[in-house]
Coordinates of C-alpha atoms in Angstrom, one line a residue:
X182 CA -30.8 47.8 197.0
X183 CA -31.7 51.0 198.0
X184 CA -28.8 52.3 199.2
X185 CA -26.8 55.0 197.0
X186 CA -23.3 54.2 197.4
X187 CA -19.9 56.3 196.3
X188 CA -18.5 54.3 193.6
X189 CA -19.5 51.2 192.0
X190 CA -17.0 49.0 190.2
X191 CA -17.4 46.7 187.6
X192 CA -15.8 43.7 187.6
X193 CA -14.1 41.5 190.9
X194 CA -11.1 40.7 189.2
X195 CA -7.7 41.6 190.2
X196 CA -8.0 45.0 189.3
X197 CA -11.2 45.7 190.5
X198 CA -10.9 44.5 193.7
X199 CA -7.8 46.3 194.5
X200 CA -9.4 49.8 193.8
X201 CA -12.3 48.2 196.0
X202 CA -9.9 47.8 198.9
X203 CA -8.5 51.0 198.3
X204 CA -11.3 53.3 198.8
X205 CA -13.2 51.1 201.5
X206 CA -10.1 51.5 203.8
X207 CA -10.7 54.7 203.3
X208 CA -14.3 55.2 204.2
X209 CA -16.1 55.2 200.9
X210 CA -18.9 53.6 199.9
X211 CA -18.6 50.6 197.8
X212 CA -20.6 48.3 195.4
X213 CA -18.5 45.8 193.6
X214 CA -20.5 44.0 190.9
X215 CA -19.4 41.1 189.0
X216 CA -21.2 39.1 186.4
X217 CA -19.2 35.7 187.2
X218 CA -17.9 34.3 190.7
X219 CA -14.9 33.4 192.5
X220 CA -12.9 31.3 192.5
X221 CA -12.6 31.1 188.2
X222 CA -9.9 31.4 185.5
X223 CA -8.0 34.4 184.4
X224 CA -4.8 34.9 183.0
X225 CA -2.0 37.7 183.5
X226 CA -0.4 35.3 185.5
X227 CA 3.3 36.2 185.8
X228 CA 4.4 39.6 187.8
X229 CA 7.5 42.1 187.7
X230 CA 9.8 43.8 189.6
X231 CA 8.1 46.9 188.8
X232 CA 4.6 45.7 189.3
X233 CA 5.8 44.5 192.9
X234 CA 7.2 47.7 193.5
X235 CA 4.0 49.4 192.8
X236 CA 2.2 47.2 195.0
X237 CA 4.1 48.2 198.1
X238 CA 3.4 51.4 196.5
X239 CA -0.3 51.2 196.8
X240 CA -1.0 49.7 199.9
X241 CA 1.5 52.1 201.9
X242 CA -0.3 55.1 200.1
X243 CA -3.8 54.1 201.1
X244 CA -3.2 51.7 204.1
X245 CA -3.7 48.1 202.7
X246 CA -1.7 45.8 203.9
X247 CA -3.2 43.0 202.1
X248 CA -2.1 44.6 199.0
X249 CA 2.0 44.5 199.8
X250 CA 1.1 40.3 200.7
X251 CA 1.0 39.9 196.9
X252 CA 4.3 41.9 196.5
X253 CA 6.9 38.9 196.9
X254 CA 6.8 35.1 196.7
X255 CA 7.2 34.3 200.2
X256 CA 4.6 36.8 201.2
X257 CA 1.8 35.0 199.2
X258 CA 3.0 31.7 200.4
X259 CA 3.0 32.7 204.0
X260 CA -0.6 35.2 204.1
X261 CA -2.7 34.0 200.9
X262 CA -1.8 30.6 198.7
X263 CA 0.7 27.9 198.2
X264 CA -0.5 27.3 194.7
X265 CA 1.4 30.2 193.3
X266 CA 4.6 29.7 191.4
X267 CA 8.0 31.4 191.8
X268 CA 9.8 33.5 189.2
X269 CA 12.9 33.9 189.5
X270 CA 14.2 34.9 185.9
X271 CA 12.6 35.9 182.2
X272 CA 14.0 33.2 179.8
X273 CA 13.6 34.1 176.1
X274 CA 14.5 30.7 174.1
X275 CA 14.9 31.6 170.2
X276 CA 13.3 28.9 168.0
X277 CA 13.8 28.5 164.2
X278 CA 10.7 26.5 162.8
X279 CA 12.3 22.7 161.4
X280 CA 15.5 23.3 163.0
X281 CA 17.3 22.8 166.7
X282 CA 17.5 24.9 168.8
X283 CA 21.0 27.1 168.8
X284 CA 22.5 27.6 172.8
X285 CA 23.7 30.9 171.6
X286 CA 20.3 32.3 170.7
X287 CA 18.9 32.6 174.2
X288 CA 18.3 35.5 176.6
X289 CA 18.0 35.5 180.2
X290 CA 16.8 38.1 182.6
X291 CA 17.8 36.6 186.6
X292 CA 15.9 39.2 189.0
X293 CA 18.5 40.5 191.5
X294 CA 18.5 39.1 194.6
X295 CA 18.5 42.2 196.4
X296 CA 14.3 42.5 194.6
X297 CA 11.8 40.4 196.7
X298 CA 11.2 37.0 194.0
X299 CA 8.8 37.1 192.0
X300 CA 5.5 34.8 191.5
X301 CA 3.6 33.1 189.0
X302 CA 0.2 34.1 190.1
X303 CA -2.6 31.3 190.3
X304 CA -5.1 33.9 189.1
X305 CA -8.4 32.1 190.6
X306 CA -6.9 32.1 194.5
X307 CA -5.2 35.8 194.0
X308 CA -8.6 37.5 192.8
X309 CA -10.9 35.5 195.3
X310 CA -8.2 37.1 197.9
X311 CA -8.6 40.6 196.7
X312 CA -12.4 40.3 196.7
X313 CA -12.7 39.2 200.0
X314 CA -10.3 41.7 200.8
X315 CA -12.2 44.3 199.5
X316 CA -15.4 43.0 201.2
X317 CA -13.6 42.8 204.6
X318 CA -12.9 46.6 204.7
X319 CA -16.6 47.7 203.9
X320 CA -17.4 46.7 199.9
X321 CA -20.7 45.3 199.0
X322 CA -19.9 42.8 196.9
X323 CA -22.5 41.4 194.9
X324 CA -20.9 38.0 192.1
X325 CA -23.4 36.5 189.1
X326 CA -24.8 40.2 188.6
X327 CA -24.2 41.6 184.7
X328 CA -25.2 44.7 184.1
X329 CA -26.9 45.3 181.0
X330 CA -27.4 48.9 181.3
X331 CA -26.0 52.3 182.4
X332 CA -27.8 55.6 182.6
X333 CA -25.4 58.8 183.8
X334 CA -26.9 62.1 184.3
X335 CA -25.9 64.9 186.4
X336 CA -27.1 63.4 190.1
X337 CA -25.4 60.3 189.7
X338 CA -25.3 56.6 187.9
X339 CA -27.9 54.4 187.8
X340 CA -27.4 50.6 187.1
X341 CA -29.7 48.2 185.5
X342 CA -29.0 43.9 185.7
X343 CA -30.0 41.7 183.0
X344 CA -32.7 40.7 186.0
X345 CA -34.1 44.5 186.2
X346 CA -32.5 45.7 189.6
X347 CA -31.0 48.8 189.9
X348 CA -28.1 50.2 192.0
X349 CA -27.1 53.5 192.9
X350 CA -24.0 55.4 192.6
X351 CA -22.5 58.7 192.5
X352 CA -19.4 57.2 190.4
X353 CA -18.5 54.0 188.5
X354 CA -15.4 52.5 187.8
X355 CA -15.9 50.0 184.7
X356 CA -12.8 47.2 185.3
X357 CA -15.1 44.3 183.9
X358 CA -12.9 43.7 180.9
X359 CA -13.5 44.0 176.8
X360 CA -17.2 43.5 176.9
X361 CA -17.2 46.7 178.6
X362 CA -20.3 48.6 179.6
X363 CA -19.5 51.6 179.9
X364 CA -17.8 51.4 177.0
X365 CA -20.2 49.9 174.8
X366 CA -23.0 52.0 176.3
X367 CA -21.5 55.2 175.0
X368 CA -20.2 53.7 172.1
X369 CA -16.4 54.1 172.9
X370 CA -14.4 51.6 171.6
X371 CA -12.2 52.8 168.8
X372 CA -12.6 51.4 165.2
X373 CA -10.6 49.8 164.2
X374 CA -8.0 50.4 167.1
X375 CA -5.3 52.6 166.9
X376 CA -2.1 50.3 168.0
X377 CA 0.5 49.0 165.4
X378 CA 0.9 45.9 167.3
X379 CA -1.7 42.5 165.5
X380 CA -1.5 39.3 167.7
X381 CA -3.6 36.7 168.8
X382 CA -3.5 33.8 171.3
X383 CA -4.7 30.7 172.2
X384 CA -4.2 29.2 175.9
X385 CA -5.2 26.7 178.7
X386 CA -3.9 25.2 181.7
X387 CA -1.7 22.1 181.2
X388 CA -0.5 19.1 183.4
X389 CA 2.5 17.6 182.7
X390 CA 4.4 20.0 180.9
X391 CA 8.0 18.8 181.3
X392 CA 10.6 21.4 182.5
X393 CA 12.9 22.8 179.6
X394 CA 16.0 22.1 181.2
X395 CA 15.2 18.5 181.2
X396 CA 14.5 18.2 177.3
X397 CA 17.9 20.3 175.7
X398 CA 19.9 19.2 173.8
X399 CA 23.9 19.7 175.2
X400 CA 22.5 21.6 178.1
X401 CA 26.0 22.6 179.6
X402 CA 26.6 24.5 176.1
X403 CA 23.9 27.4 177.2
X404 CA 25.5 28.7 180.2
X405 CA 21.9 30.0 181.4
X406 CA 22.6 31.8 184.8
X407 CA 19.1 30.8 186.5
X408 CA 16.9 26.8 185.4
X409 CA 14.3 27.8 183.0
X410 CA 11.4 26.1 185.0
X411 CA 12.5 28.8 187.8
X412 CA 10.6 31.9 185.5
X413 CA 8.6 32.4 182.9
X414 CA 9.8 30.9 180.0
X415 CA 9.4 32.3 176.3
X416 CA 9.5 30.4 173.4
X417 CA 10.3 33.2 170.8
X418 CA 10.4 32.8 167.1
X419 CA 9.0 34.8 163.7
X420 CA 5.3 35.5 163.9
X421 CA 5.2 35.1 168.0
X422 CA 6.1 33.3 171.0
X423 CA 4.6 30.2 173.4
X424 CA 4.8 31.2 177.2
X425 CA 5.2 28.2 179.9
X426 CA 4.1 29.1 183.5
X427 CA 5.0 26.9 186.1
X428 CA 2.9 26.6 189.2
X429 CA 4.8 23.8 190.2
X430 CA 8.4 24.9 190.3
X431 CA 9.0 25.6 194.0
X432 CA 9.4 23.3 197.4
X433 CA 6.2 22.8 199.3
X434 CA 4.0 24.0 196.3
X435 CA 0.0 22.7 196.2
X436 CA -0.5 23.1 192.7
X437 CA 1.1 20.9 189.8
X438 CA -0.9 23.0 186.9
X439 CA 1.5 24.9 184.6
X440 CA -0.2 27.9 182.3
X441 CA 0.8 27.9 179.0
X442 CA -0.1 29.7 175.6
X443 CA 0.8 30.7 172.5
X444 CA 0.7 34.3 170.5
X445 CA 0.9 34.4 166.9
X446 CA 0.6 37.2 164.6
X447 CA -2.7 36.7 162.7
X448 CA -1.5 38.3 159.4
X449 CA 1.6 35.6 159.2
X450 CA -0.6 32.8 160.8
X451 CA -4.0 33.1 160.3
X452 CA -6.3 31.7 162.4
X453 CA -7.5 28.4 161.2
X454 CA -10.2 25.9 160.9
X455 CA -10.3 23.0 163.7
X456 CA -10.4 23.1 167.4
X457 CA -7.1 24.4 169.6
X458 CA -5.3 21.9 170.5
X459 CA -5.3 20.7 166.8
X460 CA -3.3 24.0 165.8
X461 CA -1.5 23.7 168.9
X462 CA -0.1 20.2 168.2
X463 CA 0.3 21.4 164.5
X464 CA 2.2 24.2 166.2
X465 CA 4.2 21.4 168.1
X466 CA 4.9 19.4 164.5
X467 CA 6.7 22.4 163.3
X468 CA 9.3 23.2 166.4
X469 CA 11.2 19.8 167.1
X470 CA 13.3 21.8 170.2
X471 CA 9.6 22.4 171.6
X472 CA 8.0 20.0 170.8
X473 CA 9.5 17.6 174.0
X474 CA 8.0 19.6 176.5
X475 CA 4.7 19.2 175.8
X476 CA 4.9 15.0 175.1
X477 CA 3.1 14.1 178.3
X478 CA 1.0 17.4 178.7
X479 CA -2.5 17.3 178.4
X480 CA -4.6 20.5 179.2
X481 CA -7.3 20.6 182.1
X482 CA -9.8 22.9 181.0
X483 CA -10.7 24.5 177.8
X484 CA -8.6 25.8 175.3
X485 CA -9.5 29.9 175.2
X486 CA -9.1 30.9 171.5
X487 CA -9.0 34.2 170.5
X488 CA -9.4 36.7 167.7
X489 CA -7.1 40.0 167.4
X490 CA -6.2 40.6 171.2
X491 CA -6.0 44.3 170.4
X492 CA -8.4 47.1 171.4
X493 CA -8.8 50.2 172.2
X494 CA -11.1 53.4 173.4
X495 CA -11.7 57.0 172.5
X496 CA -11.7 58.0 175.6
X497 CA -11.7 56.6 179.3
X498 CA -13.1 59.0 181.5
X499 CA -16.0 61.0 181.7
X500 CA -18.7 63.0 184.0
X501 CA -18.6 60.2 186.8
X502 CA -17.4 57.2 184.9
X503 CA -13.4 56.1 184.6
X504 CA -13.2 52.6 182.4
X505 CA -9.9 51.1 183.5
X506 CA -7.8 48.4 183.3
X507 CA -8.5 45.5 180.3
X508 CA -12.2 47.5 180.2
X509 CA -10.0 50.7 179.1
X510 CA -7.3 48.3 176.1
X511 CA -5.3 45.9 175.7
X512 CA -2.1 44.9 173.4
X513 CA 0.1 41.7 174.4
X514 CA 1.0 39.5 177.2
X515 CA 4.9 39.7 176.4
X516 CA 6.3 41.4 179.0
X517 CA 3.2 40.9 181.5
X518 CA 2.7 44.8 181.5
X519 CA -1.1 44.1 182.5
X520 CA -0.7 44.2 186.5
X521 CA 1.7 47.3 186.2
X522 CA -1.1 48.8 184.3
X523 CA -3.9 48.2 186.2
X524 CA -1.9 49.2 189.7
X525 CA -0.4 52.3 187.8
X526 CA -4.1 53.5 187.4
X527 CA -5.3 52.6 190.9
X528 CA -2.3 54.3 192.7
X529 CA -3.7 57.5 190.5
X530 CA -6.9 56.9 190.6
X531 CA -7.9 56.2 194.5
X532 CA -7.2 59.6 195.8
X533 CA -8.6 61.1 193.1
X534 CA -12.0 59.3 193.9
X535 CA -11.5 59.8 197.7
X536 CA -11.2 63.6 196.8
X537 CA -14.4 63.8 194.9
X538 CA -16.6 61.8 197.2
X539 CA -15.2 64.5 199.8
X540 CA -16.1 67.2 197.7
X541 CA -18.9 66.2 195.4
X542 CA -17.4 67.3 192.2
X543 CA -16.7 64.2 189.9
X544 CA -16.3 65.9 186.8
X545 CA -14.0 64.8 183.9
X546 CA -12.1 67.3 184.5
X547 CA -10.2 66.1 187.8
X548 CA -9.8 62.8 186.1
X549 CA -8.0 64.1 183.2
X550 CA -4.7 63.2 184.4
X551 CA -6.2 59.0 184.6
X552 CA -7.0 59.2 181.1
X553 CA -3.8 60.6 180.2
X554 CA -1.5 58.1 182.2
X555 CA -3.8 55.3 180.9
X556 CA -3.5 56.3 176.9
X557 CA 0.2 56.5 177.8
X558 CA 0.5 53.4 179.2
X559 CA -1.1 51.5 176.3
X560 CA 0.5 53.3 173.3
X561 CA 4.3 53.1 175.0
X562 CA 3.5 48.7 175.8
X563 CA 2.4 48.9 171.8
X564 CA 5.6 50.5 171.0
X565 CA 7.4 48.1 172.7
X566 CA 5.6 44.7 171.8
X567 CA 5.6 45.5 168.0
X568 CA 9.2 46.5 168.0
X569 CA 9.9 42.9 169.4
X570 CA 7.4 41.3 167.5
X571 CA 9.4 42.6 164.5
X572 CA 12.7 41.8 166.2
X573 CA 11.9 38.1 166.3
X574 CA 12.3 37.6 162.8
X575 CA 16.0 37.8 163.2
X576 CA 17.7 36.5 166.2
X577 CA 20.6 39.3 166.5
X578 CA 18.0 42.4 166.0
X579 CA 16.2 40.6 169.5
X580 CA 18.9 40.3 171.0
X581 CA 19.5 43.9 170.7
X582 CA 15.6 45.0 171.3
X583 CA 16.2 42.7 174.9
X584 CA 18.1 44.6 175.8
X585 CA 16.2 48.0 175.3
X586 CA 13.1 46.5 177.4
X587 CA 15.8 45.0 180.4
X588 CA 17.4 48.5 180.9
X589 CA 14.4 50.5 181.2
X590 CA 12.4 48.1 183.6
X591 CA 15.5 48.0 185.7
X592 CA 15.8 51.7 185.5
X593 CA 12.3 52.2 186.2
X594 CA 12.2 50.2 189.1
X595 CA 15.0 51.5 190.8
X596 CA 13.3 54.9 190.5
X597 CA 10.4 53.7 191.9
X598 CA 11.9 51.8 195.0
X599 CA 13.9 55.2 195.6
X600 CA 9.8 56.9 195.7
X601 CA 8.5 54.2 198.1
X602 CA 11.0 54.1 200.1
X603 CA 10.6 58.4 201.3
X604 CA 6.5 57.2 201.4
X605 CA 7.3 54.3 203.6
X606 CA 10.0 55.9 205.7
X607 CA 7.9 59.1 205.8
X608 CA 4.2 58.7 204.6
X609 CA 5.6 61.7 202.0
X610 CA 3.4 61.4 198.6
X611 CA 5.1 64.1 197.1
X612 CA 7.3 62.6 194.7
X613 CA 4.4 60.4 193.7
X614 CA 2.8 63.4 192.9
X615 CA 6.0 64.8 191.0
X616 CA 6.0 61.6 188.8
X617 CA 2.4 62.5 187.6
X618 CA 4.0 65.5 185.7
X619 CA 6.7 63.3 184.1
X620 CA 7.5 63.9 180.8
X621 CA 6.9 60.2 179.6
X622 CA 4.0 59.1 180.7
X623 CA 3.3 55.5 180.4
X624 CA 6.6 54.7 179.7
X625 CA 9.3 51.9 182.2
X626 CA 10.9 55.0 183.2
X627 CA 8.1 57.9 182.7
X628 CA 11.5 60.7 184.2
X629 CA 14.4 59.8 181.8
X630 CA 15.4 61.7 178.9
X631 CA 18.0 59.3 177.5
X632 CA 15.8 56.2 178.6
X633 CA 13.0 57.4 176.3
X634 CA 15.2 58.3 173.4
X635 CA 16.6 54.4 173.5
X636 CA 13.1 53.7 173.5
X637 CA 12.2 55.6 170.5
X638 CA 15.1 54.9 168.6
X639 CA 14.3 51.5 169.0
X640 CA 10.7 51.6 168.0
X641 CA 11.8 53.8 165.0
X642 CA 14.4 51.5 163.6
X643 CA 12.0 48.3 164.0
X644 CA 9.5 50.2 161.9
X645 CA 12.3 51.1 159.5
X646 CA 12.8 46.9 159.2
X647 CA 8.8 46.4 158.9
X648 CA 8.1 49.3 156.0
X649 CA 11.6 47.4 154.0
X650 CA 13.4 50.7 154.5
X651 CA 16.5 48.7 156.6
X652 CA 18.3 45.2 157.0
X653 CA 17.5 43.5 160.5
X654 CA 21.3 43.5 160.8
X655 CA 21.4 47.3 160.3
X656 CA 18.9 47.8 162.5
X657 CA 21.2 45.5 164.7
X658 CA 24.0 47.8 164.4
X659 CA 21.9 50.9 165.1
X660 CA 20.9 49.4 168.4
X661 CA 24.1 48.5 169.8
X662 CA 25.7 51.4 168.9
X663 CA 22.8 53.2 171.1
X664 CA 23.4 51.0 173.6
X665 CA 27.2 51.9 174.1
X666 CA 26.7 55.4 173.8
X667 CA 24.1 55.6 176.3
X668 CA 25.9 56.7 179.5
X669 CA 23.3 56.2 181.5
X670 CA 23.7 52.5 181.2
X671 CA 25.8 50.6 184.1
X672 CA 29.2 49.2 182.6
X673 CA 29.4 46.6 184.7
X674 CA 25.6 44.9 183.2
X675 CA 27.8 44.4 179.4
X676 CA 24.3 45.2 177.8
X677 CA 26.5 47.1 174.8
X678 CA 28.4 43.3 174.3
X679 CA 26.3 41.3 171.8
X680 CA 27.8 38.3 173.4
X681 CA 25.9 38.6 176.7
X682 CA 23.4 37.0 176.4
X683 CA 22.2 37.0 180.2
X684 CA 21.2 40.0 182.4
X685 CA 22.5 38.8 185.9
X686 CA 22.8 41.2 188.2
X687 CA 24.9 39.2 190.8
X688 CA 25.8 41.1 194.2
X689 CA 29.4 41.4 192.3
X690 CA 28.2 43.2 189.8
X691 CA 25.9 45.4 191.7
X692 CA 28.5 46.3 194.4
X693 CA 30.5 47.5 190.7
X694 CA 27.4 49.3 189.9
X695 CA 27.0 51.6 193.1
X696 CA 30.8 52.3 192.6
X697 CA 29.8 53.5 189.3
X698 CA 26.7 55.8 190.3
X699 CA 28.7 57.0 193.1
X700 CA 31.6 58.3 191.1
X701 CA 30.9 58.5 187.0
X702 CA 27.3 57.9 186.7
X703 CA 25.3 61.0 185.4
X704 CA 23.7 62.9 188.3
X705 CA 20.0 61.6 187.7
X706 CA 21.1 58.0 187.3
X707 CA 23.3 58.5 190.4
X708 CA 20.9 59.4 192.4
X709 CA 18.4 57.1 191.3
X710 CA 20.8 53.9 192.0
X711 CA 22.0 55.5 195.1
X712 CA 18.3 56.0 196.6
X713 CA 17.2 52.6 195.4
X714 CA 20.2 50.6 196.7
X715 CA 19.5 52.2 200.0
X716 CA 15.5 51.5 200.4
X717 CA 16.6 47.7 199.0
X718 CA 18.9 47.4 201.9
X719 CA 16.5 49.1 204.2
X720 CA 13.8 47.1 203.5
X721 CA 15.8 43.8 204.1
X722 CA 16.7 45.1 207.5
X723 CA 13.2 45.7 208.0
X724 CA 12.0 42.2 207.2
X725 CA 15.5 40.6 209.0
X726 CA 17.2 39.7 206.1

């Protein structure tokens, strides 16, 4: 190819081929390069309120409609696939290894019904979507092409394929994943990585996974607001957790595949001799509660079986180069942080790139913020994930560590509807920009002082239980005690009551909630309730509901 194009990406995937779409629409010259084809695997299946948010986000900001499809259930069942799932709730199931399962040692997360629902993403039709996406607004996009080499100077970047062509670029965006590139060409994978969190996982694609609420025991003893098989179920215990993805858990669905995998910490269980599924139904032996589910299952494709999942780099931007998404790290699937990741960095990244194209100046320097937000983003989802990776060894200290992750992902989200809705209602970008100066970067809720300091306390205390310094049940006590101090917490959620186990935020308690903001709330939480509720209920008028 001889023509020298703007920016070429690495890597068709999801994330990829969003920032493809992005600048296209917006008159840049494209290459998208991938060493595979679509349609194919990939996991990172199972999407947030947040994450949906942020795609609304995105393709208001840079024109994209195809973008917002992917920002609710009924959108991607109506303009791209009826093989996705539906999510409705995050269940969190305690299991004890040899023992039954307790109904009071379960969590529950039921997304408000005033949020679009959420989706269990059938990876392989949501990436081939994107890429043709991208390729409809402008993007060369060239599959079964790995590139084996990278040369960067000052005129521009020069790409070599393991077949000796070359393409031509005044940019590149490396999004290809851990066998990185860019990375690996300039050597900048950190060793050994700098995050606290160890796990590793093993995973597939299962038929005839049988839905939890059909295999309790005394299922009207749990009380669970939302069925199991209506989210993304987790299976928590010590050492890691087992996530079951339905695909098949909604009316009119095309696809009876569930996704399901397990997460263990390799220094408590090592990785073994002896294919997958032969520690997976070992794994089975051990969990009679589990166990059920999976009696009739039998995979469909390979087991993937990984090493540490963990990884990191130095440094993610450079004289034209930006290495993104899982190309830039990556720490757990837990709370399914990746797509809020990857969509965090595009939002920052595309006018960025649009601006240097303009101006021919892609220095590090106007990237610095990316790498910033993207350091951020990793080292606060660490924090997180080992604190509850620690937290599983004792029911009660989860139960409080829930709690910690629910309020700020609520929290954040409401800020961020409260931004979209002044860029939808008004094209304004401005307090997008003012959130790129937050004080928290990569953090649920990058603008919140007393947010953040939950957060830290909570990563501080779980460390405490890890080095021996505490009890689990003090740490326990420390948590809750944050919890009802924190005033910037709705009453009317009972996340300070150890006895709730279930965040449902019915219209009920919502309409409580408002009251609250409107009259005792602090003046940033206030606000941040009040301008959310009101681009919500904006947005529903919008679509006729």
């Amino acid at each position: 190819m001889n023509t020298r194009h703007d920016v070429a990406i690495l890597g068709a995937g999801i994330a990829g081929s969003i920032l493809g779409a992005v600048l296209a629409r917006n008159g840049a010259k494209v290459l998208l390069l991938d060493a595979g084809t679509h349609p194919r695997f990939a996991i990172g299946e199972s999407t947030i309120p947040y994450t949906s948010v942020l795609m609304k986000v995105v393709s208001a900001r840079y024109d994209v409609p195809e973008i917002a499809h992917l920002a609710s259930f009924q959108s991607v069942r109506k303009h791209v696939t009826g093989a996705c799932g539906v999510k409705r709730n995050f269940g969190f199931v305690y299991q004890r290894e040899g023992q039954t399962q307790r109904p009071d040692e379960v969590n529950q997360f039921v997304i408000p019904k005033m949020l679009h629902t959420e989706n269990h993403f059938y990876r392989q039709d949501i990436d081939a979507y994107m890429a043709y996406t991208a390729a409809s607004y402008g993007a060369v996009l060239r599959q079964q092409t790995r590139i084996q080499d990278v040369d960067i100077d000052g005129s521009g970047v020069t790409l070599t394929t393991d077949r000796g062509e070359t393409f031509q670029a005044r940019y590149v965006v490396d999004a290809s994943g851990h066998r990185s590139p860019v990375a690996e060409h300039f050597g900048l994978r950190e060793q050994p990585t700098r995050f606290k969190h160890h796990s590793r996982s093993l995973f597939t694609h299962m038929v005839g996974v049988t839905p939890y609420d059909d295999v309790m025991r005394n299922p009207s003893q749990y009380g669970n607001p939302s069925p199991w098989h209506q989210g993304t179920l987790h299976h928590v215990f010590d050492g890691g957790w087992l996530w079951v993805i339905p695909f098949d858990n909604n009316k009119g669905g095309t696809n009876r595949l569930c996704s399901v995998g397990l997460t263990l910490d390799p220094r408590r269980h090592p990785r073994p001799d002896g294919p997958p599924q032969q520690e997976f139904d070992e794994f089975l032996s051990r969990f009679p509660d589990i166990a059920p589910q999976f009696k009739n299952a039998r995979p469909v494709r390979e087991w993937v079986s990984t090493g540490r999942l963990q990884y990191s780099t130095t440094s993610t931007v450079g004289d034209r180069f930006c290495i993104t998404a899982h190309a830039a790290g990556f720490i757990d699937a837990l709370y399914s942080r990746g797509l809020t990741n990857t969509l965090e960095v595009v939002n920052v990244l595309g006018y960025r790139l649009l601006d240097a194209i303009r101006d021919d100046d892609f220095s590090r320097e106007r990237f610095a913020f990316v790498e910033q937000l993207e350091q951020g983003l990793l080292s606060a989802n660490d924090d997180l994930v080992n604190s509850s990776f620690i937290a599983f060894r004792d029911y009660e200290m989860w139960n409080a560590v829930f709690r910690t992750w629910a309020i700020s992902t609520v929290l954040g989200t409401f800020h961020l509807e409260g931004v979209y809705d002044r860029l939808r209602r008004g094209g304004d970008t401005g307090p997008l920009r003012e959130m790129e100066h937050s004080k928290y970067l990569g953090s649920p809720f990058p603008t919140h002082d007393g947010c953040n300091e939950l957060l830290r306390h909570t990563t501080a205390v779980s460390e405490q239980v890890e080095n021996g310094t505490i009890t689990p049940q003090e740490a326990t006590r420390r948590l809750f005690a944050q919890l009802s101090a924190a005033d910037f917490i709705p009453p009317p959620l009972n996340l300070d009551k150890p006895g709730n186990h279930f965040f449902h935020a019915t219209p009920a308690r919502m309409a409580r909630t408002v009251a609250w903001a409107r009259t005792k709330a602090p003046a940033d939480i206030a606000g941040t309730v009040t301008h959310a509720m009101r681009g919500f209920a904006m947005e529903r008028v919008a679509h006729g509901g």
